[in-house]
Amino acid sequence: MSEPDTHDDHHTPPEDIVVRVKALENLLLEKGLIDLQAMDELIDQYEHKIGPHIGARVVAKAWVDQSFKTRLLADTDAALLEVGAPKNQGEHMVALENTPSVHNVVVCTLCSCYPWGVLGLPPVWYKSEPYRSRIVKNPRDVLSEFGFVVDADKEVRVWDSTAELRYMVIPMRPPGTAGWPEQKLAQLVSRDSMIGVSEALPASFAADSRVP
Amino acid sequence: MNSIHDCGGIDGLGTIVPESAEPVFHAEWERRVFALLWALGFNGFWNLDEFRHAIERMPATEYLQTSYYEHWLHAMETLLVEKRIASANDLSAARDRAVPTVKVANASAPMNLPAVANLIVNGFPSKIEDDRAAAFKVGDHVIAKNLNSLGHTRLPRYARGKYGVIERGYGVFPFPDKNAHGGSATEHVYLVRFSAQEIWGREASSRDTLRLDLWEPHMELSR
């Protein structure tokens, strides 16, 4: 990834990131500031338990349950409490509904704010400068690179997460899914559709799409 | 500060490269940095805004050449030294003798197992219950001030000097522009709507809009 250190103005060898992290961890352990068991638990939670499947469940429920959807849009925090979504980095949530006339897409241009509670940790592209710099200025170009061409007469609404509010997109329900149960609908709700760089997956993506 | 982290609208920063079946972490050191930040954070040596500002203070070229978790690592090392929790010598000496760590059964560190469970369920709500009057109401036309502080701010460059409309009041939150610098101010936060053409000019779609969350001191009423 990084270029070899070619500077000749000092004699320290190139820093190995692995050594640097291990050194920091050892130092903090010696000082009694960290607990390794708690760290392992936190890693396990975000690597294996908290992820976009939580948001997908929320969206699928909103698709089938109109009163939940109304609550989700009016008071997102209260509605997420009903489904037991984790709150860390999602303490103050706002759900954004895509409609035939409005498409929502979320970014954090200044750092990488992201609704961890419903989507887990963000993908690298979301945190990287190319997405952060371009989505605010040329959203339609960026969306088309993700394979999603937005009609010219539709509003693209870009949300730059500059404060402690965290945003999630409720994509439109795909056609051909009438009568589907929540669990099956949730298979169509991709992470990208809840960031807003794509639509929900078509009905044919569900594992048992031919069986209603 | 007007550095590279405030990258909204900059051209030439490269193409977007989504990774299929992307893992949550790409290496063990990323896992450790992720957890270290939280574990260290629980000690209360700094707040979130100071942490963000430590990343922003990276030299711009270094910022662009390093990854997200390297930014975190840089900020932790910077703040540990600045807050005199560890010296630069401590850090370099630790690097010289970095060896695998033996796990300890019971540490008294603030982020312990019950704290992790609580963190995930409850997070750290930052909204403040405060009934002070808001300066703006929904529908007010505002202009984002042309502020160019050398410190931390959450008002992106691309919005400065632009006209917008208050769309929603979110209540009172800590004010990062002060909170990152030893202050403890709190201010009303608003959702503000800008047309894409107001920000980017006539070549932008007349339909498209941007929404930002701004604090009261970032704006003034326009007529």
Short mmCIF file of C-alpha atoms in Angstrom, two decimals:
data_model
loop_
_atom_site.label_atom_id
_atom_site.label_comp_id
_atom_site.label_asym_id
_atom_site.label_seq_id
_atom_site.Cartn_x
_atom_site.Cartn_y
_atom_site.Cartn_z
CA MET A 1 0.00 0.00 0.00
CA SER A 2 2.43 2.71 1.16
CA GLU A 3 5.61 3.59 -0.69
CA PRO A 4 8.95 2.54 0.77
CA ASP A 5 10.52 5.25 2.89
CA THR A 6 13.04 6.97 0.64
CA HIS A 7 13.82 9.95 2.85
CA ASP A 8 17.49 10.24 3.70
CA ASP A 9 17.16 12.95 6.32
CA HIS A 10 16.79 10.53 9.22
CA HIS A 11 18.00 7.09 10.17
CA THR A 12 14.94 5.44 11.63
CA PRO A 13 13.78 2.46 9.60
CA PRO A 14 10.30 2.53 8.02
CA GLU A 15 7.72 2.03 10.71
CA ASP A 16 5.90 -1.23 10.67
CA ILE A 17 2.26 -0.58 11.44
CA VAL A 18 1.95 -3.93 13.20
CA VAL A 19 4.81 -3.09 15.56
CA ARG A 20 3.40 0.38 16.13
CA VAL A 21 -0.01 -0.96 17.14
CA LYS A 22 1.40 -3.73 19.31
CA ALA A 23 3.64 -1.21 21.06
CA LEU A 24 0.73 1.07 21.79
CA GLU A 25 -1.37 -1.79 23.09
CA ASN A 26 1.43 -3.03 25.37
CA LEU A 27 2.08 0.45 26.71
CA LEU A 28 -1.58 1.05 27.52
CA LEU A 29 -1.82 -2.36 29.13
CA GLU A 30 1.16 -1.58 31.35
CA LYS A 31 -0.50 1.65 32.37
CA GLY A 32 -3.72 -0.21 33.23
CA LEU A 33 -5.80 1.81 30.79
CA ILE A 34 -7.21 -1.05 28.70
CA ASP A 35 -8.86 -4.42 29.30
CA LEU A 36 -8.09 -6.98 26.59
CA GLN A 37 -11.16 -9.11 27.24
CA ALA A 38 -13.41 -6.12 26.76
CA MET A 39 -11.55 -5.20 23.56
CA ASP A 40 -11.98 -8.73 22.19
CA GLU A 41 -15.68 -8.59 23.00
CA LEU A 42 -16.09 -5.24 21.24
CA ILE A 43 -14.28 -6.57 18.14
CA ASP A 44 -16.44 -9.70 18.13
CA GLN A 45 -19.62 -7.64 18.36
CA TYR A 46 -18.75 -5.45 15.37
CA GLU A 47 -17.16 -8.21 13.31
CA HIS A 48 -19.82 -10.88 13.82
CA LYS A 49 -22.99 -9.53 15.40
CA ILE A 50 -23.70 -5.94 14.41
CA GLY A 51 -24.13 -5.31 10.69
CA PRO A 52 -26.47 -4.35 7.87
CA HIS A 53 -28.75 -7.31 8.59
CA ILE A 54 -30.12 -5.21 11.47
CA GLY A 55 -31.01 -2.31 9.17
CA ALA A 56 -32.42 -4.74 6.61
CA ARG A 57 -34.81 -6.09 9.24
CA VAL A 58 -35.92 -2.56 10.06
CA VAL A 59 -36.56 -1.72 6.40
CA ALA A 60 -38.44 -4.96 5.73
CA LYS A 61 -40.63 -4.31 8.76
CA ALA A 62 -41.34 -0.79 7.50
CA TRP A 63 -42.33 -2.22 4.11
CA VAL A 64 -44.95 -4.55 5.57
CA ASP A 65 -46.13 -2.57 8.59
CA GLN A 66 -47.41 0.91 7.72
CA SER A 67 -47.81 2.01 11.32
CA PHE A 68 -44.20 0.99 12.12
CA LYS A 69 -43.04 2.92 9.06
CA THR A 70 -44.93 6.00 10.23
CA ARG A 71 -43.29 5.74 13.65
CA LEU A 72 -39.88 5.07 12.09
CA LEU A 73 -40.06 8.26 10.04
CA ALA A 74 -41.58 10.39 12.81
CA ASP A 75 -39.37 9.26 15.73
CA THR A 76 -36.64 7.00 14.42
CA ASP A 77 -34.96 6.45 17.81
CA ALA A 78 -38.18 5.23 19.43
CA ALA A 79 -38.98 2.91 16.51
CA LEU A 80 -35.46 1.44 16.54
CA LEU A 81 -35.84 0.79 20.26
CA GLU A 82 -38.88 -1.38 19.43
CA VAL A 83 -36.69 -3.66 17.31
CA GLY A 84 -33.76 -3.57 19.73
CA ALA A 85 -31.19 -2.01 17.38
CA PRO A 86 -27.84 -1.25 19.04
CA LYS A 87 -27.39 2.45 19.74
CA ASN A 88 -23.65 3.04 19.69
CA GLN A 89 -22.97 5.51 16.86
CA GLY A 90 -26.69 5.62 16.21
CA GLU A 91 -27.86 7.43 19.33
CA HIS A 92 -29.72 10.07 17.32
CA MET A 93 -31.09 8.44 14.20
CA VAL A 94 -33.15 9.81 11.32
CA ALA A 95 -34.71 7.48 8.73
CA LEU A 96 -35.04 8.88 5.21
CA GLU A 97 -37.71 7.49 2.92
CA ASN A 98 -37.06 7.10 -0.79
CA THR A 99 -40.13 7.87 -2.92
CA PRO A 100 -40.85 8.00 -6.65
CA SER A 101 -39.82 11.67 -6.57
CA VAL A 102 -36.95 11.73 -4.03
CA HIS A 103 -33.80 9.63 -3.73
CA ASN A 104 -31.71 10.02 -0.56
CA VAL A 105 -27.99 9.32 -0.21
CA VAL A 106 -25.80 9.68 2.89
CA VAL A 107 -22.19 10.77 3.35
CA CYS A 108 -19.89 12.30 5.93
CA THR A 109 -17.53 14.62 4.04
CA LEU A 110 -15.57 15.71 7.14
CA CYS A 111 -14.78 12.30 8.61
CA SER A 112 -16.71 9.04 8.23
CA CYS A 113 -19.83 9.25 10.41
CA TYR A 114 -22.08 6.26 9.73
CA PRO A 115 -25.04 4.62 11.49
CA TRP A 116 -23.13 1.77 13.15
CA GLY A 117 -26.17 0.60 15.12
CA VAL A 118 -28.13 -0.44 12.02
CA LEU A 119 -25.35 -0.94 9.44
CA GLY A 120 -22.29 -1.99 11.44
CA LEU A 121 -18.88 -0.54 10.54
CA PRO A 122 -18.64 1.30 7.21
CA PRO A 123 -16.96 -0.12 4.09
CA VAL A 124 -13.62 1.35 3.04
CA TRP A 125 -15.04 3.20 0.03
CA TYR A 126 -17.51 5.09 2.26
CA LYS A 127 -14.63 6.30 4.46
CA SER A 128 -12.37 7.22 1.54
CA GLU A 129 -11.81 10.64 0.00
CA PRO A 130 -13.09 9.80 -3.51
CA TYR A 131 -16.63 9.09 -2.26
CA ARG A 132 -16.66 11.86 0.35
CA SER A 133 -15.46 14.48 -2.13
CA ARG A 134 -17.60 13.50 -5.10
CA ILE A 135 -21.01 12.46 -3.79
CA VAL A 136 -21.86 16.00 -2.64
CA LYS A 137 -20.89 17.64 -5.93
CA ASN A 138 -21.67 15.01 -8.59
CA PRO A 139 -24.12 12.66 -6.93
CA ARG A 140 -25.71 11.45 -10.14
CA ASP A 141 -22.34 10.49 -11.65
CA VAL A 142 -21.37 8.62 -8.49
CA LEU A 143 -24.69 6.79 -8.33
CA SER A 144 -24.38 5.74 -11.97
CA GLU A 145 -20.93 4.30 -11.17
CA PHE A 146 -22.71 2.17 -8.58
CA GLY A 147 -25.01 1.04 -11.40
CA PHE A 148 -27.94 3.23 -10.48
CA VAL A 149 -29.12 5.87 -12.97
CA VAL A 150 -31.51 8.35 -11.38
CA ASP A 151 -34.26 9.86 -13.54
CA ALA A 152 -33.62 13.50 -14.41
CA ASP A 153 -36.96 14.56 -12.94
CA LYS A 154 -36.26 12.94 -9.56
CA GLU A 155 -34.63 14.91 -6.73
CA VAL A 156 -31.34 13.56 -5.45
CA ARG A 157 -31.08 14.58 -1.82
CA VAL A 158 -27.57 14.33 -0.35
CA TRP A 159 -27.26 14.21 3.45
CA ASP A 160 -23.86 15.26 4.81
CA SER A 161 -23.64 13.95 8.40
CA THR A 162 -21.89 16.96 9.91
CA ALA A 163 -23.32 16.59 13.46
CA GLU A 164 -24.20 13.68 15.77
CA LEU A 165 -27.36 12.78 13.87
CA ARG A 166 -27.02 9.53 11.94
CA TYR A 167 -29.01 8.82 8.80
CA MET A 168 -30.30 5.63 7.20
CA VAL A 169 -32.16 5.37 3.91
CA ILE A 170 -35.38 3.38 3.58
CA PRO A 171 -35.22 2.22 -0.06
CA MET A 172 -38.38 1.69 -2.10
CA ARG A 173 -39.89 -1.76 -1.95
CA PRO A 174 -39.08 -3.65 -5.16
CA PRO A 175 -41.96 -4.67 -7.45
CA GLY A 176 -43.07 -8.28 -7.48
CA THR A 177 -42.83 -8.72 -3.71
CA ALA A 178 -46.48 -8.40 -2.72
CA GLY A 179 -47.39 -10.65 0.18
CA TRP A 180 -43.77 -11.56 1.02
CA PRO A 181 -42.94 -12.06 4.70
CA GLU A 182 -40.47 -9.70 6.39
CA GLN A 183 -37.67 -12.25 6.54
CA LYS A 184 -37.77 -12.80 2.80
CA LEU A 185 -38.03 -9.08 2.03
CA ALA A 186 -35.00 -8.41 4.23
CA GLN A 187 -32.83 -10.38 1.78
CA LEU A 188 -33.41 -7.61 -0.76
CA VAL A 189 -32.27 -4.79 1.52
CA SER A 190 -28.57 -4.35 0.80
CA ARG A 191 -26.18 -2.23 2.84
CA ASP A 192 -25.67 0.01 -0.19
CA SER A 193 -29.40 0.63 -0.52
CA MET A 194 -29.49 1.89 3.09
CA ILE A 195 -26.56 4.24 2.40
CA GLY A 196 -28.41 5.30 -0.73
CA VAL A 197 -25.90 4.43 -3.45
CA SER A 198 -28.24 1.82 -4.87
CA GLU A 199 -31.84 0.70 -4.81
CA ALA A 200 -33.04 -2.42 -3.01
CA LEU A 201 -32.23 -5.63 -4.87
CA PRO A 202 -34.83 -6.95 -7.33
CA ALA A 203 -37.21 -9.70 -6.25
CA SER A 204 -35.23 -12.33 -8.15
CA PHE A 205 -32.35 -11.99 -5.62
CA ALA A 206 -34.33 -13.59 -2.80
CA ALA A 207 -33.24 -17.15 -2.10
CA ASP A 208 -36.73 -18.55 -2.64
CA SER A 209 -38.07 -15.87 -4.96
CA ARG A 210 -40.40 -18.18 -6.85
CA VAL A 211 -42.18 -19.31 -3.72
CA PRO A 212 -44.35 -16.53 -2.31
CA MET B 1 -9.20 24.34 9.77
CA ASN B 2 -9.21 24.27 5.98
CA SER B 3 -7.28 21.05 5.50
CA ILE B 4 -7.77 18.01 3.32
CA HIS B 5 -10.24 16.23 5.66
CA ASP B 6 -12.81 18.83 4.53
CA CYS B 7 -12.86 17.24 1.10
CA GLY B 8 -16.47 17.77 -0.04
CA GLY B 9 -16.39 19.03 -3.62
CA ILE B 10 -12.65 18.57 -4.24
CA ASP B 11 -11.91 17.02 -7.63
CA GLY B 12 -9.04 14.67 -8.40
CA LEU B 13 -9.02 12.51 -5.26
CA GLY B 14 -9.39 9.32 -7.27
CA THR B 15 -12.04 6.80 -8.19
CA ILE B 16 -14.41 5.03 -5.84
CA VAL B 17 -13.44 1.39 -5.49
CA PRO B 18 -16.08 -0.76 -3.82
CA GLU B 19 -14.78 -4.14 -2.68
CA SER B 20 -17.02 -7.15 -3.14
CA ALA B 21 -17.59 -9.28 -0.04
CA GLU B 22 -15.53 -6.80 1.96
CA PRO B 23 -14.41 -8.06 5.39
CA VAL B 24 -15.15 -5.87 8.41
CA PHE B 25 -11.43 -5.69 9.16
CA HIS B 26 -8.63 -6.21 6.65
CA ALA B 27 -5.90 -7.13 9.13
CA GLU B 28 -5.47 -7.99 12.79
CA TRP B 29 -3.86 -4.60 13.51
CA GLU B 30 -7.08 -2.90 12.31
CA ARG B 31 -9.09 -4.90 14.86
CA ARG B 32 -6.71 -3.81 17.60
CA VAL B 33 -6.77 -0.13 16.61
CA PHE B 34 -10.57 -0.18 16.46
CA ALA B 35 -10.86 -1.60 19.97
CA LEU B 36 -7.96 0.44 21.39
CA LEU B 37 -9.68 3.69 20.52
CA TRP B 38 -12.81 2.72 22.41
CA ALA B 39 -10.90 1.18 25.34
CA LEU B 40 -8.76 4.27 25.64
CA GLY B 41 -11.73 6.55 25.09
CA PHE B 42 -13.44 5.20 28.19
CA ASN B 43 -10.66 6.69 30.31
CA GLY B 44 -12.02 10.12 29.48
CA PHE B 45 -8.74 11.80 28.56
CA TRP B 46 -10.31 13.47 25.52
CA ASN B 47 -13.64 13.98 23.83
CA LEU B 48 -14.80 13.00 20.36
CA ASP B 49 -14.20 16.46 18.93
CA GLU B 50 -10.61 16.54 20.16
CA PHE B 51 -10.13 13.13 18.58
CA ARG B 52 -11.53 14.27 15.24
CA HIS B 53 -9.40 17.39 15.35
CA ALA B 54 -6.26 15.31 16.02
CA ILE B 55 -6.96 13.49 12.73
CA GLU B 56 -7.56 16.78 10.93
CA ARG B 57 -4.19 18.08 12.15
CA MET B 58 -2.31 15.34 10.28
CA PRO B 59 -0.22 16.83 7.48
CA ALA B 60 -2.51 16.78 4.42
CA THR B 61 -0.18 14.62 2.34
CA GLU B 62 0.09 12.05 5.14
CA TYR B 63 -3.69 12.08 5.61
CA LEU B 64 -4.20 11.17 1.96
CA GLN B 65 -1.60 8.41 1.98
CA THR B 66 -2.89 6.59 5.06
CA SER B 67 -5.99 4.55 5.77
CA TYR B 68 -8.87 5.15 8.16
CA TYR B 69 -7.44 3.08 11.01
CA GLU B 70 -4.01 4.64 10.51
CA HIS B 71 -5.75 7.99 11.08
CA TRP B 72 -7.12 6.62 14.34
CA LEU B 73 -3.72 5.34 15.40
CA HIS B 74 -2.09 8.67 14.58
CA ALA B 75 -4.72 10.53 16.61
CA MET B 76 -4.31 8.24 19.64
CA GLU B 77 -0.53 8.62 19.64
CA THR B 78 -0.84 12.39 19.19
CA LEU B 79 -3.35 12.86 22.01
CA LEU B 80 -1.55 10.52 24.44
CA VAL B 81 1.56 12.69 24.14
CA GLU B 82 -0.27 16.04 24.11
CA LYS B 83 -2.29 15.09 27.19
CA ARG B 84 0.91 13.85 28.89
CA ILE B 85 -0.42 10.35 29.41
CA ALA B 86 2.59 8.91 27.63
CA SER B 87 5.74 10.55 26.37
CA ALA B 88 7.12 10.25 22.86
CA ASN B 89 9.95 8.29 24.48
CA ASP B 90 7.45 5.87 26.03
CA LEU B 91 6.00 5.23 22.59
CA SER B 92 9.32 4.70 20.84
CA ALA B 93 10.67 2.53 23.67
CA ALA B 94 7.53 0.40 23.49
CA ARG B 95 8.12 -0.05 19.76
CA ASP B 96 11.63 -1.29 20.42
CA ARG B 97 10.35 -4.04 22.67
CA ALA B 98 6.99 -4.79 21.06
CA VAL B 99 6.23 -8.44 21.67
CA PRO B 100 2.95 -10.35 21.76
CA THR B 101 0.92 -9.48 24.80
CA VAL B 102 -0.16 -11.99 27.42
CA LYS B 103 -3.86 -11.67 28.13
CA VAL B 104 -4.79 -10.47 31.58
CA ALA B 105 -7.80 -11.94 33.30
CA ASN B 106 -9.06 -9.00 35.25
CA ALA B 107 -8.01 -5.47 34.52
CA SER B 108 -9.49 -2.46 36.24
CA ALA B 109 -9.63 -0.47 33.01
CA PRO B 110 -12.77 1.61 32.51
CA MET B 111 -13.89 -0.28 29.39
CA ASN B 112 -14.54 -3.70 30.91
CA LEU B 113 -17.00 -6.37 29.75
CA PRO B 114 -20.12 -4.83 31.32
CA ALA B 115 -19.13 -1.47 29.84
CA VAL B 116 -19.02 -2.97 26.35
CA ALA B 117 -22.48 -4.45 26.74
CA ASN B 118 -23.78 -1.10 27.92
CA LEU B 119 -22.00 0.74 25.12
CA ILE B 120 -23.66 -1.34 22.45
CA VAL B 121 -27.14 -1.12 23.92
CA ASN B 122 -27.10 2.54 24.92
CA GLY B 123 -24.22 4.27 23.14
CA PHE B 124 -23.33 7.77 24.24
CA PRO B 125 -26.28 10.06 23.53
CA SER B 126 -24.95 13.57 23.09
CA LYS B 127 -28.19 15.54 22.87
CA ILE B 128 -28.67 17.81 25.86
CA GLU B 129 -32.03 18.46 27.50
CA ASP B 130 -32.14 22.22 27.45
CA ASP B 131 -35.17 24.42 26.89
CA ARG B 132 -33.31 27.56 25.85
CA ALA B 133 -34.91 29.41 22.94
CA ALA B 134 -33.74 28.57 19.44
CA ALA B 135 -32.60 31.49 17.28
CA PHE B 136 -34.02 29.99 14.10
CA LYS B 137 -37.34 28.36 13.26
CA VAL B 138 -38.37 26.00 10.49
CA GLY B 139 -38.61 27.87 7.21
CA ASP B 140 -36.14 30.61 8.15
CA HIS B 141 -33.76 31.63 5.40
CA VAL B 142 -30.19 31.60 6.63
CA ILE B 143 -26.69 32.12 5.32
CA ALA B 144 -23.83 29.91 6.43
CA LYS B 145 -21.11 32.20 7.73
CA ASN B 146 -17.78 32.46 5.96
CA LEU B 147 -15.74 31.16 8.88
CA ASN B 148 -12.13 30.10 8.39
CA SER B 149 -11.03 29.05 11.84
CA LEU B 150 -7.62 27.45 12.30
CA GLY B 151 -9.28 25.10 14.78
CA HIS B 152 -11.92 22.40 14.52
CA THR B 153 -15.23 23.07 12.83
CA ARG B 154 -18.08 21.00 11.42
CA LEU B 155 -19.06 23.66 8.91
CA PRO B 156 -17.68 22.36 5.60
CA ARG B 157 -15.99 24.80 3.24
CA TYR B 158 -18.41 24.09 0.41
CA ALA B 159 -21.35 25.47 2.40
CA ARG B 160 -19.75 28.68 3.64
CA GLY B 161 -21.34 31.86 2.34
CA LYS B 162 -24.25 29.87 0.89
CA TYR B 163 -27.95 30.49 1.44
CA GLY B 164 -30.11 27.74 2.90
CA VAL B 165 -33.41 27.10 4.65
CA ILE B 166 -33.93 25.70 8.14
CA GLU B 167 -35.79 22.44 7.71
CA ARG B 168 -35.81 21.03 11.24
CA GLY B 169 -34.54 21.82 14.72
CA TYR B 170 -32.72 18.92 16.37
CA GLY B 171 -32.26 20.44 19.82
CA VAL B 172 -29.13 21.28 21.80
CA PHE B 173 -25.82 19.44 21.37
CA PRO B 174 -22.20 20.08 22.36
CA PHE B 175 -20.60 22.61 19.99
CA PRO B 176 -17.54 20.92 18.47
CA ASP B 177 -15.88 24.17 17.40
CA LYS B 178 -15.42 24.94 21.12
CA ASN B 179 -15.53 21.40 22.52
CA ALA B 180 -12.39 20.40 20.60
CA HIS B 181 -10.43 23.20 22.27
CA GLY B 182 -11.08 22.84 25.98
CA GLY B 183 -14.43 24.64 25.95
CA SER B 184 -17.76 23.12 26.83
CA ALA B 185 -20.26 25.19 24.87
CA THR B 186 -23.58 23.75 23.75
CA GLU B 187 -25.72 25.07 20.91
CA HIS B 188 -28.86 24.32 18.94
CA VAL B 189 -28.35 22.07 15.90
CA TYR B 190 -30.49 22.43 12.78
CA LEU B 191 -31.07 20.51 9.59
CA VAL B 192 -30.40 23.00 6.80
CA ARG B 193 -31.43 22.56 3.16
CA PHE B 194 -29.35 24.00 0.32
CA SER B 195 -30.13 23.70 -3.38
CA ALA B 196 -27.41 21.97 -5.38
CA GLN B 197 -27.28 25.02 -7.66
CA GLU B 198 -26.71 27.36 -4.70
CA ILE B 199 -23.67 25.32 -3.70
CA TRP B 200 -22.28 24.19 -7.06
CA GLY B 201 -23.69 26.65 -9.59
CA ARG B 202 -25.97 26.41 -12.59
CA GLU B 203 -24.44 23.24 -13.94
CA ALA B 204 -25.86 21.27 -11.03
CA SER B 205 -29.33 19.74 -11.36
CA SER B 206 -32.07 22.22 -10.52
CA ARG B 207 -33.87 19.39 -8.73
CA ASP B 208 -31.09 18.27 -6.41
CA THR B 209 -30.51 19.41 -2.86
CA LEU B 210 -28.03 18.95 0.00
CA ARG B 211 -28.81 18.78 3.68
CA LEU B 212 -26.33 19.55 6.42
CA ASP B 213 -26.56 19.62 10.20
CA LEU B 214 -25.25 22.96 11.40
CA TRP B 215 -24.94 24.61 14.78
CA GLU B 216 -26.47 28.00 15.51
CA PRO B 217 -23.17 29.96 15.49
CA HIS B 218 -22.51 28.69 11.95
CA MET B 219 -25.39 30.71 10.53
CA GLU B 220 -27.20 34.02 10.52
CA LEU B 221 -30.62 35.05 9.24
CA SER B 222 -30.70 36.28 5.66
CA ARG B 223 -33.37 38.38 4.03
#
